[in-house]
mmCIF file with all atom_site columns, C-alpha atoms in Angstrom:
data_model
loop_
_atom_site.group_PDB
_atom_site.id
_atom_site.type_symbol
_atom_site.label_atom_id
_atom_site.label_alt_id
_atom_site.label_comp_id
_atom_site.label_asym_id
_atom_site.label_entity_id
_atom_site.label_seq_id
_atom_site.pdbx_PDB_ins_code
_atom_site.Cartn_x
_atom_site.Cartn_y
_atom_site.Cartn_z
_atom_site.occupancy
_atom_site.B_iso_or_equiv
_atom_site.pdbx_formal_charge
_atom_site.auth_seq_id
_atom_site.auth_comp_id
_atom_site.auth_asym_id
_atom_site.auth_atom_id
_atom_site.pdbx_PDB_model_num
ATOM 1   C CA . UNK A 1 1   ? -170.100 -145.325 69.438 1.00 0.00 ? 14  UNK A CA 1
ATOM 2   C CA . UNK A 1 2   ? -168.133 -145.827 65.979 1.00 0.00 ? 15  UNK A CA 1
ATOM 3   C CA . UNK A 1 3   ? -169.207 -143.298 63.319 1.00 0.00 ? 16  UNK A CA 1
ATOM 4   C CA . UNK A 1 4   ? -171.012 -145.768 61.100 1.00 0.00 ? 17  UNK A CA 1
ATOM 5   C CA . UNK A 1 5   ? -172.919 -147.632 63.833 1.00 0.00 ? 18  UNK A CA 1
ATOM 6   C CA . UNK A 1 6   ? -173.451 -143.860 64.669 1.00 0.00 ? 19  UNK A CA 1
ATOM 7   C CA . UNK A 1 7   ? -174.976 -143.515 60.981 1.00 0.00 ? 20  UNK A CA 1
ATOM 8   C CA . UNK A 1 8   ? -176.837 -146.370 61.218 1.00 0.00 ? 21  UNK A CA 1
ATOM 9   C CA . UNK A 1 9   ? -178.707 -145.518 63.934 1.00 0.00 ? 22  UNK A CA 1
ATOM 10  C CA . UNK A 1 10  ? -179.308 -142.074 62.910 1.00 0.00 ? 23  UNK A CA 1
ATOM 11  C CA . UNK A 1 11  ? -180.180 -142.836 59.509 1.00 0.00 ? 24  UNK A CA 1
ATOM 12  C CA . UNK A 1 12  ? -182.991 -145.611 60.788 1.00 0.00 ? 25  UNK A CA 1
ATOM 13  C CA . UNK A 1 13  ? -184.141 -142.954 63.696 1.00 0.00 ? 26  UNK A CA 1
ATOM 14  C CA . UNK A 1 14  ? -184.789 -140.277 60.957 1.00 0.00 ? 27  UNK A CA 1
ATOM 15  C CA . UNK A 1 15  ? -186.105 -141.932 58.340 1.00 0.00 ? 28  UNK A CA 1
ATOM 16  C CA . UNK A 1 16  ? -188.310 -143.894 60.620 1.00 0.00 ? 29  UNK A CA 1
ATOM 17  C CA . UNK A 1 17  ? -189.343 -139.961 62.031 1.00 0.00 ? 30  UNK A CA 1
ATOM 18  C CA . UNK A 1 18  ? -190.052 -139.448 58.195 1.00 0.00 ? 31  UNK A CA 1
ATOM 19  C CA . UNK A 1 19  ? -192.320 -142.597 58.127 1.00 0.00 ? 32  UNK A CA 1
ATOM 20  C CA . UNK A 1 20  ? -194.739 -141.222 61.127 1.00 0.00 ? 33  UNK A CA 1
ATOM 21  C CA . UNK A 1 21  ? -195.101 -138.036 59.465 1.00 0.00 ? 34  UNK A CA 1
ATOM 22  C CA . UNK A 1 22  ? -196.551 -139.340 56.667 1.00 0.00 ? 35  UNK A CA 1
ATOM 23  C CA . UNK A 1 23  ? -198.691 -141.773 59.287 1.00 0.00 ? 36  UNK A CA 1
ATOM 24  C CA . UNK A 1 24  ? -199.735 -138.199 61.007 1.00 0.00 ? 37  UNK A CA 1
ATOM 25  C CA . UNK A 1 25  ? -200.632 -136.757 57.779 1.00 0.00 ? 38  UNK A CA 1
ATOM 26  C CA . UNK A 1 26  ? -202.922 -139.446 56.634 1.00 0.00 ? 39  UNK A CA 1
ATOM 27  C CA . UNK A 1 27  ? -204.484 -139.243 60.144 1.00 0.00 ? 40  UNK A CA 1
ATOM 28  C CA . UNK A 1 28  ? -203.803 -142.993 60.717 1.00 0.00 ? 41  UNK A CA 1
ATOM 29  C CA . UNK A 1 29  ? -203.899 -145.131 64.191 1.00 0.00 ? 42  UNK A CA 1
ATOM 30  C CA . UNK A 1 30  ? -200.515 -145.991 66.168 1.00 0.00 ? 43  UNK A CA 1
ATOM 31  C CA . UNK A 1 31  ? -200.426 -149.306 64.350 1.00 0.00 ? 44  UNK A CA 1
ATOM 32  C CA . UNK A 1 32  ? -199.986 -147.180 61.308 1.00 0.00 ? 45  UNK A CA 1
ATOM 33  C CA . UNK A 1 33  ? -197.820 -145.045 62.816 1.00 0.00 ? 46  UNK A CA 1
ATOM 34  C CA . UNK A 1 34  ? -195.440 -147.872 63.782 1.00 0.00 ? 47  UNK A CA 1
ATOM 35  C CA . UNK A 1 35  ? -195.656 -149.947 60.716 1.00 0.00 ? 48  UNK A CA 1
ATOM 36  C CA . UNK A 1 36  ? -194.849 -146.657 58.332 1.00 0.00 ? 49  UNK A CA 1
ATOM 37  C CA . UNK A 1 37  ? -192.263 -145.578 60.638 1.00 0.00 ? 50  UNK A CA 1
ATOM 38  C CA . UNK A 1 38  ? -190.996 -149.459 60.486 1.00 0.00 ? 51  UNK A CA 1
ATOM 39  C CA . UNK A 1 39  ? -191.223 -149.826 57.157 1.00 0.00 ? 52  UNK A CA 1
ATOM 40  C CA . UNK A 1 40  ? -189.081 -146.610 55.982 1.00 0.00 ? 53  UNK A CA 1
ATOM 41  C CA . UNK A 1 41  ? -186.746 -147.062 58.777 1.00 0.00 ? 54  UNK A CA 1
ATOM 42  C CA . UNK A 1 42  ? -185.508 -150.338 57.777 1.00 0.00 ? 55  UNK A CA 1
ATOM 43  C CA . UNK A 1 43  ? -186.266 -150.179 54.525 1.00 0.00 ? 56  UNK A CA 1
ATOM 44  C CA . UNK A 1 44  ? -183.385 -148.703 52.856 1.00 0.00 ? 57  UNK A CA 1
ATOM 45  C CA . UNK A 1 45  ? -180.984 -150.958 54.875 1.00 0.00 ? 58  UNK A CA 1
ATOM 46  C CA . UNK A 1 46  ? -182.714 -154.235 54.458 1.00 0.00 ? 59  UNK A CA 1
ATOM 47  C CA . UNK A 1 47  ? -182.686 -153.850 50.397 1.00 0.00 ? 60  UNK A CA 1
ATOM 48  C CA . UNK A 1 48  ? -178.906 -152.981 50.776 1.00 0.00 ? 61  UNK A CA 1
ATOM 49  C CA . UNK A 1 49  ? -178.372 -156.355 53.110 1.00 0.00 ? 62  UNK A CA 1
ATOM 50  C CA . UNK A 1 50  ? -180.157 -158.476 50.262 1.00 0.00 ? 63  UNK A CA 1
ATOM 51  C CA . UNK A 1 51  ? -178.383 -156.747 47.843 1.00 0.00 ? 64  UNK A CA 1
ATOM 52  C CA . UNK A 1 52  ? -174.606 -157.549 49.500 1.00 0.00 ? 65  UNK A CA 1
ATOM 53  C CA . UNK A 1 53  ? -176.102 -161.116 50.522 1.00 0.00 ? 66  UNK A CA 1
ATOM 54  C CA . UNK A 1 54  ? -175.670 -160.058 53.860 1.00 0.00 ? 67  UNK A CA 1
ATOM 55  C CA . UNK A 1 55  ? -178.556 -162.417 55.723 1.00 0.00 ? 68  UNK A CA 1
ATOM 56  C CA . UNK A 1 56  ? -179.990 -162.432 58.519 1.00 0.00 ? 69  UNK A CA 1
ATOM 57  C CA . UNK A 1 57  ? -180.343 -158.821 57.611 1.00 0.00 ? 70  UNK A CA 1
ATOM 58  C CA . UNK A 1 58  ? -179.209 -156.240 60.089 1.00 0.00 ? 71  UNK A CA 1
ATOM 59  C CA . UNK A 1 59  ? -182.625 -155.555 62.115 1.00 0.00 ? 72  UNK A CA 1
ATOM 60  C CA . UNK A 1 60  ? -182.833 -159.219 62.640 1.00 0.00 ? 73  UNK A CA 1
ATOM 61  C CA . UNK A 1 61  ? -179.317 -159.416 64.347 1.00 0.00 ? 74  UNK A CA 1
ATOM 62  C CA . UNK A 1 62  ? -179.669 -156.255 66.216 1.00 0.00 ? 75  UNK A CA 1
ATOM 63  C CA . UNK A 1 63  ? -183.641 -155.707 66.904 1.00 0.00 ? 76  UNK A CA 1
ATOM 64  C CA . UNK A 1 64  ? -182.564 -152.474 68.814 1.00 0.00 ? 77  UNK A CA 1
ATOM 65  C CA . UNK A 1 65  ? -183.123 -150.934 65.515 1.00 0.00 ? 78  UNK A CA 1
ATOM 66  C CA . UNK A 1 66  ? -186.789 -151.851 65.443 1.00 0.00 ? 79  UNK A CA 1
ATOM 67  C CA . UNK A 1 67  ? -187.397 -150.550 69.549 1.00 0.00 ? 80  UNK A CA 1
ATOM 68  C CA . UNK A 1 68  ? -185.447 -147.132 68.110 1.00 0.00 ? 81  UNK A CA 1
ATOM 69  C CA . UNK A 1 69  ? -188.536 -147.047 64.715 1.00 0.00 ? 82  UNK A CA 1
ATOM 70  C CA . UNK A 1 70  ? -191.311 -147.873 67.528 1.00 0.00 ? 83  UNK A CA 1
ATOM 71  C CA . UNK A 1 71  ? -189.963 -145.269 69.650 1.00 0.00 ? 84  UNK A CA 1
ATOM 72  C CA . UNK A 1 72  ? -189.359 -142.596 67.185 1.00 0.00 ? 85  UNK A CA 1
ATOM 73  C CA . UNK A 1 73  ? -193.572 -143.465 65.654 1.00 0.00 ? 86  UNK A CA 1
ATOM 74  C CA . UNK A 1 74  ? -194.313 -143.253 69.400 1.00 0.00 ? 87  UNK A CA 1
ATOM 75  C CA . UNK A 1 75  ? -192.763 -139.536 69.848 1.00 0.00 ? 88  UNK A CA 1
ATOM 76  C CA . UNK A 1 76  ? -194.311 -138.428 66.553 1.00 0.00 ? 89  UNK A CA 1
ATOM 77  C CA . UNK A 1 77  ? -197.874 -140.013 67.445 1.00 0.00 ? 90  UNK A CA 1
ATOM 78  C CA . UNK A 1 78  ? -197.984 -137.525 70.540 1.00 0.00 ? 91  UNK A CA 1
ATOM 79  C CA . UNK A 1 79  ? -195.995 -134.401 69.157 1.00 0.00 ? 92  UNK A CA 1
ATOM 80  C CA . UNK A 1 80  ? -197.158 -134.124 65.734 1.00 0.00 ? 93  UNK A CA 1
ATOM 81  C CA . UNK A 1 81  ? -200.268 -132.344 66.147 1.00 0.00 ? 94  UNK A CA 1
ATOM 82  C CA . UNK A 1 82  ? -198.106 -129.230 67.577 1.00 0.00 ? 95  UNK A CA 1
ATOM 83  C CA . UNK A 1 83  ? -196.404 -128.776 64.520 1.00 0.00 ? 96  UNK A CA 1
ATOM 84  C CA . UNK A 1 84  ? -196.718 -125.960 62.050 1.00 0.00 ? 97  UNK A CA 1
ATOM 85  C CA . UNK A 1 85  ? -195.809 -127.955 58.567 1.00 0.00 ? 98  UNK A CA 1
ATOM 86  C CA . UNK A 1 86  ? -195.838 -131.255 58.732 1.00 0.00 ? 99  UNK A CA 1
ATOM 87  C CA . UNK A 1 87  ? -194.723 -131.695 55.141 1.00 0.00 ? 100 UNK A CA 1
ATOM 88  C CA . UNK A 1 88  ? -191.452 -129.145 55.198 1.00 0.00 ? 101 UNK A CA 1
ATOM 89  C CA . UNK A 1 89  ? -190.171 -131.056 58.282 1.00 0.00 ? 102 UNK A CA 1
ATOM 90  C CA . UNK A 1 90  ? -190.944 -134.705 56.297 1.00 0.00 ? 103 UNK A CA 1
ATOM 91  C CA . UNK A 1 91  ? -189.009 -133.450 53.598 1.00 0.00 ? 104 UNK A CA 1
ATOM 92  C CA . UNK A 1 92  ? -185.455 -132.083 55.690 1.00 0.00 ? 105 UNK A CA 1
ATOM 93  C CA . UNK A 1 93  ? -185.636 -135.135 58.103 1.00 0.00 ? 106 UNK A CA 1
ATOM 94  C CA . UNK A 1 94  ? -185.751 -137.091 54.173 1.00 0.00 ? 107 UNK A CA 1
ATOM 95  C CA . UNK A 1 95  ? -182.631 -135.121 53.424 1.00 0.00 ? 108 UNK A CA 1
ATOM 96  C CA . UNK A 1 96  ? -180.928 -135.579 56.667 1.00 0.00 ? 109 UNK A CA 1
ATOM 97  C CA . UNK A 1 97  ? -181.692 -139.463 56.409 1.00 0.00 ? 110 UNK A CA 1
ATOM 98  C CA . UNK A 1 98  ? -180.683 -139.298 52.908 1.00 0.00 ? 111 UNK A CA 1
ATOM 99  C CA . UNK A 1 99  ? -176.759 -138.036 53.555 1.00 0.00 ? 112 UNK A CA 1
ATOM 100 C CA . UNK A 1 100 ? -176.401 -140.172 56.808 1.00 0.00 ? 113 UNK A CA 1
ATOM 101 C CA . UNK A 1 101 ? -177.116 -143.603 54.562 1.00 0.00 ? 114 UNK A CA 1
ATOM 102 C CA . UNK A 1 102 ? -176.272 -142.952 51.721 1.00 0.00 ? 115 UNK A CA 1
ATOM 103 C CA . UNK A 1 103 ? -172.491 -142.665 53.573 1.00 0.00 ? 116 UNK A CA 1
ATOM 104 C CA . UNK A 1 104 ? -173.503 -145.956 56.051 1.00 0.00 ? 117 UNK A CA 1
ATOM 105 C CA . UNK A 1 105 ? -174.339 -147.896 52.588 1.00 0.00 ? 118 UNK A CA 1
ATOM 106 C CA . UNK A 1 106 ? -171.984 -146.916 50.634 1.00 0.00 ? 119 UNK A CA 1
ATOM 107 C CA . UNK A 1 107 ? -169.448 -147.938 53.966 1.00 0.00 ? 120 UNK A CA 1
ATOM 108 C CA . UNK A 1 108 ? -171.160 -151.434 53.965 1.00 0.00 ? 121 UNK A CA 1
ATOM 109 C CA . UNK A 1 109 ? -170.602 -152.029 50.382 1.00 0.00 ? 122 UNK A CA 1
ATOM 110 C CA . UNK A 1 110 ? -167.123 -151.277 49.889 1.00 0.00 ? 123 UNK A CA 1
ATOM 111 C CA . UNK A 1 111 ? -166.170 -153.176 52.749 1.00 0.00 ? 124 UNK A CA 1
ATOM 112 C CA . UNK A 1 112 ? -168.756 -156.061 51.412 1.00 0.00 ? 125 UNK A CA 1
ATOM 113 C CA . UNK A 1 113 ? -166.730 -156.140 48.368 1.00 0.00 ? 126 UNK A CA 1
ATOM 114 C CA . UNK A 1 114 ? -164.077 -153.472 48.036 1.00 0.00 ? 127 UNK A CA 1
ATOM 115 C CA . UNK A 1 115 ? -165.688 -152.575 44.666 1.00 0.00 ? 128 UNK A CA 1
ATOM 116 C CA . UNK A 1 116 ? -166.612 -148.464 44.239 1.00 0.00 ? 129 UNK A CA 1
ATOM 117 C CA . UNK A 1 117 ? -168.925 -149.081 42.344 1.00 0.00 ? 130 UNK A CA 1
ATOM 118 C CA . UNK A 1 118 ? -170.784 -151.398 44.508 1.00 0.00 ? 131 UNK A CA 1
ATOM 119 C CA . UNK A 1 119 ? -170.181 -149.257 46.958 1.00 0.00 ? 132 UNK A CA 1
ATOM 120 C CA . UNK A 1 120 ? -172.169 -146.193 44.976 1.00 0.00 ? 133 UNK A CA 1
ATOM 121 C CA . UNK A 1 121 ? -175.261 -148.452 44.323 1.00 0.00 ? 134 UNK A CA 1
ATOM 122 C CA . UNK A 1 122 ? -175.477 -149.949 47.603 1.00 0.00 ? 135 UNK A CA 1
ATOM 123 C CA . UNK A 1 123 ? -175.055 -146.426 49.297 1.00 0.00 ? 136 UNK A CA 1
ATOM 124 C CA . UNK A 1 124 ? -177.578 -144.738 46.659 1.00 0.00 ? 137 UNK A CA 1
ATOM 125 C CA . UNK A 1 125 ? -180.101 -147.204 47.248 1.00 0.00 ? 138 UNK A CA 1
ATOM 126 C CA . UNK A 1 126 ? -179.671 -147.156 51.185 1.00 0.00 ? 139 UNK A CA 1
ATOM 127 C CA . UNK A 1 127 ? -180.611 -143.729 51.308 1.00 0.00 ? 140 UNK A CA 1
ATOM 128 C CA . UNK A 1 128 ? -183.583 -143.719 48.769 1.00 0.00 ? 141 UNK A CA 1
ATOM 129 C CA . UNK A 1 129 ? -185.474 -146.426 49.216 1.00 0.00 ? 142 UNK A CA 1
ATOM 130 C CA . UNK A 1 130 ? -186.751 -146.017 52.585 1.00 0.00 ? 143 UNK A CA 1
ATOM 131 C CA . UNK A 1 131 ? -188.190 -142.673 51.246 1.00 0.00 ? 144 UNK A CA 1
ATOM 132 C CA . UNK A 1 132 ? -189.665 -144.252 48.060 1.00 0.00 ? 145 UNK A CA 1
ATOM 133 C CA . UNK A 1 133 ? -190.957 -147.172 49.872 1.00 0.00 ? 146 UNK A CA 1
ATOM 134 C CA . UNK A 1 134 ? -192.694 -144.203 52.571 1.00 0.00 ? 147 UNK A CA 1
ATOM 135 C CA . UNK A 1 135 ? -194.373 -142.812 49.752 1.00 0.00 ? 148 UNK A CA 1
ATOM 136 C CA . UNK A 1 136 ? -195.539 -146.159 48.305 1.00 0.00 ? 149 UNK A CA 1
ATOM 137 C CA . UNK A 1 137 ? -197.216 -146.921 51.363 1.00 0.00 ? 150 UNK A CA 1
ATOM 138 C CA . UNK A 1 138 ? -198.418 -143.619 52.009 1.00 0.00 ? 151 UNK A CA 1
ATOM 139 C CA . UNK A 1 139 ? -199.777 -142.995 48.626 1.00 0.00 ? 152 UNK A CA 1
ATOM 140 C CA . UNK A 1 140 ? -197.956 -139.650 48.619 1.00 0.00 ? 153 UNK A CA 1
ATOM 141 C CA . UNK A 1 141 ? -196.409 -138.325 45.497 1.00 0.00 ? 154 UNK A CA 1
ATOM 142 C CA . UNK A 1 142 ? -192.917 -140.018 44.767 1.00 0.00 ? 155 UNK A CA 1
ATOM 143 C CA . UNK A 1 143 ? -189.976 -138.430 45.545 1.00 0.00 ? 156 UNK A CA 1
ATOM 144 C CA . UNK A 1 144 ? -188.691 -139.601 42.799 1.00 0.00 ? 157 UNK A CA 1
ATOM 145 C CA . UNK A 1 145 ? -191.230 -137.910 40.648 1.00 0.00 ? 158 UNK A CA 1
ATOM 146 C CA . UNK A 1 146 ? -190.534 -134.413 42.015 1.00 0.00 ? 159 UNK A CA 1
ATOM 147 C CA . UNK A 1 147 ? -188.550 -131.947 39.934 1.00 0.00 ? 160 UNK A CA 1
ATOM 148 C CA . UNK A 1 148 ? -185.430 -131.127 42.547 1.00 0.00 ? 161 UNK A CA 1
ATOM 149 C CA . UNK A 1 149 ? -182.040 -133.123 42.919 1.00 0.00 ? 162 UNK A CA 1
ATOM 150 C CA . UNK A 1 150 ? -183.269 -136.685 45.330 1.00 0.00 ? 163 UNK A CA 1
ATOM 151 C CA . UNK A 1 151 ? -181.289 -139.481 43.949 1.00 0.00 ? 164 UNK A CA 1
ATOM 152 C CA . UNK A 1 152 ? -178.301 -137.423 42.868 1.00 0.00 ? 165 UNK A CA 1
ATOM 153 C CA . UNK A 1 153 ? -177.654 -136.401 46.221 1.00 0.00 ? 166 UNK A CA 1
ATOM 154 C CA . UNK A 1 154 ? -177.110 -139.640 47.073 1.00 0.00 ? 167 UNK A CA 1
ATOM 155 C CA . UNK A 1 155 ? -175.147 -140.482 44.878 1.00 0.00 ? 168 UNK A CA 1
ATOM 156 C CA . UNK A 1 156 ? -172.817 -137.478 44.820 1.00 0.00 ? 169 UNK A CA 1
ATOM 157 C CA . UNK A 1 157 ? -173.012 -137.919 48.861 1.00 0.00 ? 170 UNK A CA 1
ATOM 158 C CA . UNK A 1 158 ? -171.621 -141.751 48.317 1.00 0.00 ? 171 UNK A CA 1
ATOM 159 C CA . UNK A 1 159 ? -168.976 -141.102 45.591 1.00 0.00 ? 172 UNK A CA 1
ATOM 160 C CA . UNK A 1 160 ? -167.410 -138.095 48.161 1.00 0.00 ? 173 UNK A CA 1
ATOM 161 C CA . UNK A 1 161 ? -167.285 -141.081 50.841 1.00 0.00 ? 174 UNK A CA 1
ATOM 162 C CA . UNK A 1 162 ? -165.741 -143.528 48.698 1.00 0.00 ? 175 UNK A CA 1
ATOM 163 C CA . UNK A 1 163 ? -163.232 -141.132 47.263 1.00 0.00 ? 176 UNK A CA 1
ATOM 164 C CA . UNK A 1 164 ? -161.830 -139.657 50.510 1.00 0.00 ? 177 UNK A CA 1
ATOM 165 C CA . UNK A 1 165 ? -161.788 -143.415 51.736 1.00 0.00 ? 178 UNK A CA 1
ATOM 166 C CA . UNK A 1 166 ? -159.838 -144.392 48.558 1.00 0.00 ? 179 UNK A CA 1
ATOM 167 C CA . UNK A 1 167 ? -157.699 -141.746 49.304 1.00 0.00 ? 180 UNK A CA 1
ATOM 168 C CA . UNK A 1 168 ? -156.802 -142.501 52.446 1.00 0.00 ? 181 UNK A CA 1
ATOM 169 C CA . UNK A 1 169 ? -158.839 -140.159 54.463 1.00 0.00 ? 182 UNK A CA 1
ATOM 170 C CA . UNK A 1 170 ? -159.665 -141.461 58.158 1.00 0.00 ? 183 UNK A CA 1
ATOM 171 C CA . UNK A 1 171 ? -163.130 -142.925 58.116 1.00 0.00 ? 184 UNK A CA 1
ATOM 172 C CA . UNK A 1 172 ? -164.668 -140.152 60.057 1.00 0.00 ? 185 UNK A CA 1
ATOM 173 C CA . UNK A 1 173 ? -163.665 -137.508 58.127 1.00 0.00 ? 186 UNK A CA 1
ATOM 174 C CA . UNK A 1 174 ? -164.673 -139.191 55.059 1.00 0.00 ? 187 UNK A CA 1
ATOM 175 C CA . UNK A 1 175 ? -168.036 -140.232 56.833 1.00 0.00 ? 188 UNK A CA 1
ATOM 176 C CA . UNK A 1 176 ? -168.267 -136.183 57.628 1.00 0.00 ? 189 UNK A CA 1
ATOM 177 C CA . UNK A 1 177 ? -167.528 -135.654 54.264 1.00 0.00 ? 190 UNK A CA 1
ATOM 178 C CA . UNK A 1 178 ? -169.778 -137.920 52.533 1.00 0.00 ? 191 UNK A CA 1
ATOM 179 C CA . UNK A 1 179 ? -172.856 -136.415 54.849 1.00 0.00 ? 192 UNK A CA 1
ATOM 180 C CA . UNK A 1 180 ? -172.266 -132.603 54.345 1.00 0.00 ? 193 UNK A CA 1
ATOM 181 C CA . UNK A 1 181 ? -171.663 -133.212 50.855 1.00 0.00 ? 194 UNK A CA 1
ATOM 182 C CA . UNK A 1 182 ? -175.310 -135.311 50.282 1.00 0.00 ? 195 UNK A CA 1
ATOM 183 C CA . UNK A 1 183 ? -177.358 -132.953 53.026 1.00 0.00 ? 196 UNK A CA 1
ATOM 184 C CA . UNK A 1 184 ? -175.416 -129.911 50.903 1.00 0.00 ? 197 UNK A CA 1
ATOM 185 C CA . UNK A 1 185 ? -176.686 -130.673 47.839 1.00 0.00 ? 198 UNK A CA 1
ATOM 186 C CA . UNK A 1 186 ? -180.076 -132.112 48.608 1.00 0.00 ? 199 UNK A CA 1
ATOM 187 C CA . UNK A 1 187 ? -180.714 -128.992 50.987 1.00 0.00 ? 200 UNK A CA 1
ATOM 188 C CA . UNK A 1 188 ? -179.932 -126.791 48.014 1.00 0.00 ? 201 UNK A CA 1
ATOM 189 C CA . UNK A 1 189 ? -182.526 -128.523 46.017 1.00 0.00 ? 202 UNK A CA 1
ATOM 190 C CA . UNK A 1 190 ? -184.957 -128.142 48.500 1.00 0.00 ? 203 UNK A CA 1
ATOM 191 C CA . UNK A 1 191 ? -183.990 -124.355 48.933 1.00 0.00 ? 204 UNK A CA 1
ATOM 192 C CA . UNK A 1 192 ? -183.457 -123.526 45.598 1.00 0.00 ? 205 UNK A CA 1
ATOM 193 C CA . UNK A 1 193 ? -184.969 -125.782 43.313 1.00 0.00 ? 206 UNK A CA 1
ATOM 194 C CA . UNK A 1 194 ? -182.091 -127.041 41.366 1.00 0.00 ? 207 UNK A CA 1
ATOM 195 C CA . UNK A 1 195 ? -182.868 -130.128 39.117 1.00 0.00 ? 208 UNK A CA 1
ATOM 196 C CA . UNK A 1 196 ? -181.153 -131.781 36.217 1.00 0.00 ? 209 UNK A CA 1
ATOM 197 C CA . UNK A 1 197 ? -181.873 -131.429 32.877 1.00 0.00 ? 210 UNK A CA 1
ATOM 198 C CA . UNK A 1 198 ? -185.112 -133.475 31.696 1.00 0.00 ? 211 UNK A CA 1
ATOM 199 C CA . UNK A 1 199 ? -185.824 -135.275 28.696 1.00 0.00 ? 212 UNK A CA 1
ATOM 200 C CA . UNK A 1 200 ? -187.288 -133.300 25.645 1.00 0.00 ? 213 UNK A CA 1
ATOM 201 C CA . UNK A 1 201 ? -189.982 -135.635 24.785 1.00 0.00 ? 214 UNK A CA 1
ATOM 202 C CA . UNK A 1 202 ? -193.299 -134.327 25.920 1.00 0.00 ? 215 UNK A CA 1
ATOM 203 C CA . UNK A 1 203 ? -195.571 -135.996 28.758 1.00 0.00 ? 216 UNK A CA 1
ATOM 204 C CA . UNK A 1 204 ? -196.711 -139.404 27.585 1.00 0.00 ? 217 UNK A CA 1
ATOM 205 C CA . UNK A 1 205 ? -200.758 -139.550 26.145 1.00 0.00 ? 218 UNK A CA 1
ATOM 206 C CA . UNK A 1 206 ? -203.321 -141.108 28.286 1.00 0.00 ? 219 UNK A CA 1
ATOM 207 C CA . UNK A 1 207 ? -202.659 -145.007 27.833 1.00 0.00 ? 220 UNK A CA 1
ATOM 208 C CA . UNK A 1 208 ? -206.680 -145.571 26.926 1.00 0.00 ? 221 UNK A CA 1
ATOM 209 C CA . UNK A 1 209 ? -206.017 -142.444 23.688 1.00 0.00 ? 222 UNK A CA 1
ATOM 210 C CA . UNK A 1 210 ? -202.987 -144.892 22.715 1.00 0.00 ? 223 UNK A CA 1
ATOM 211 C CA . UNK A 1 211 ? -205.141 -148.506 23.047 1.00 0.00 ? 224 UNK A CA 1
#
């Protein structure tokens, strides 16, 4: 299988894994199970396809990637109960997803458009909207509302792809690249809590105090 069909596949399997966690956690049916697991698998990749003008988008040409989301909901309906955190294994399969599309959308722009900087965007939003769309659904806290490194990885994960491809590398060791760097840097924000600096306004007032 070629690295970024590879990618593709992993990065819809996990994220889709992702999605029935947050199903099991909200102690929702197998319909829910399937349609959260659905939703963030394809999620991140449909947006990119829209983005790039790329239609039908890529579940619609290849529904194998729909029977790999209904699978993965399937597995997680009957394990999840026998795990220990539920939450801490949401959050590493996130990361995991994360680095794997984040390199298959940034791959899919540039060769879209041969533009880097397309190629950043469409990879950072591959790999984070799946998540934020999870959370939507979910009504779980954003990810993109907690304190540690989420988009960033992406991004940093992309731009190492694109790089190494501009320089020539051979697209799986850029790929390789690209994924260790994103799942490197989001893992350390998980671990150790690194964040960027924040603004130094203070929290915004209660709209109704403002009114």
């Amino acid at each position: 299988m070629p690295i970024l069909e590879f990618l593709d596949y992993a990065g819809v399997a996990v994220f889709a894994a992702t999605g029935a966690l947050s199903a099991s956690r909200k102690q929702l049916d197998i319909i829910g199970y399937l349609f959260l697991a659905s939703a963030t698998g394809i999620g991140g990749g449909t947006i990119r396809d829209l983005v790039l003008g790329v239609t039908p988008v890529f579940w619609v040409v290849n529904p194998n990637f729909i029977i790999v989301c209904a699978a993965v909901a399937i597995a997680v309906f009957l394990t999840s109960h026998l795990l220990e955190s539920r939450y801490r294994l949401l959050v590493w399969l996130d990361a995991m997803g994360l680095s794997a599309y984040c390199v298959m959308g940034a791959a899919k722009g540039l060769a879209a458009t041969g533009s880097p900087i397309v190629a950043l965007v469409t990879g950072t939003l591959t790999a984070t909207f799946g998540g934020v769309l999870r959370d939507l659904l979910a009504g779980e806290p954003s990810v993109l509302l907690r304190p540690e490194i989420y988009v960033s990885a992406a991004l940093i994960g992309a731009s190492a792809f694109v790089l190494a491809s501009m320089l020539g590398l051979p697209l799986a060791a850029a790929s390789a690249l690209g994924v260790l760097t994103a799942f490197a840097v989001r893992g350390g924000a998980l671990r150790y809590g690194w964040m960027l600096p924040t603004g130094k306004a203070g929290p915004g007032r209660d709209p109704d105090d403002v009114m």
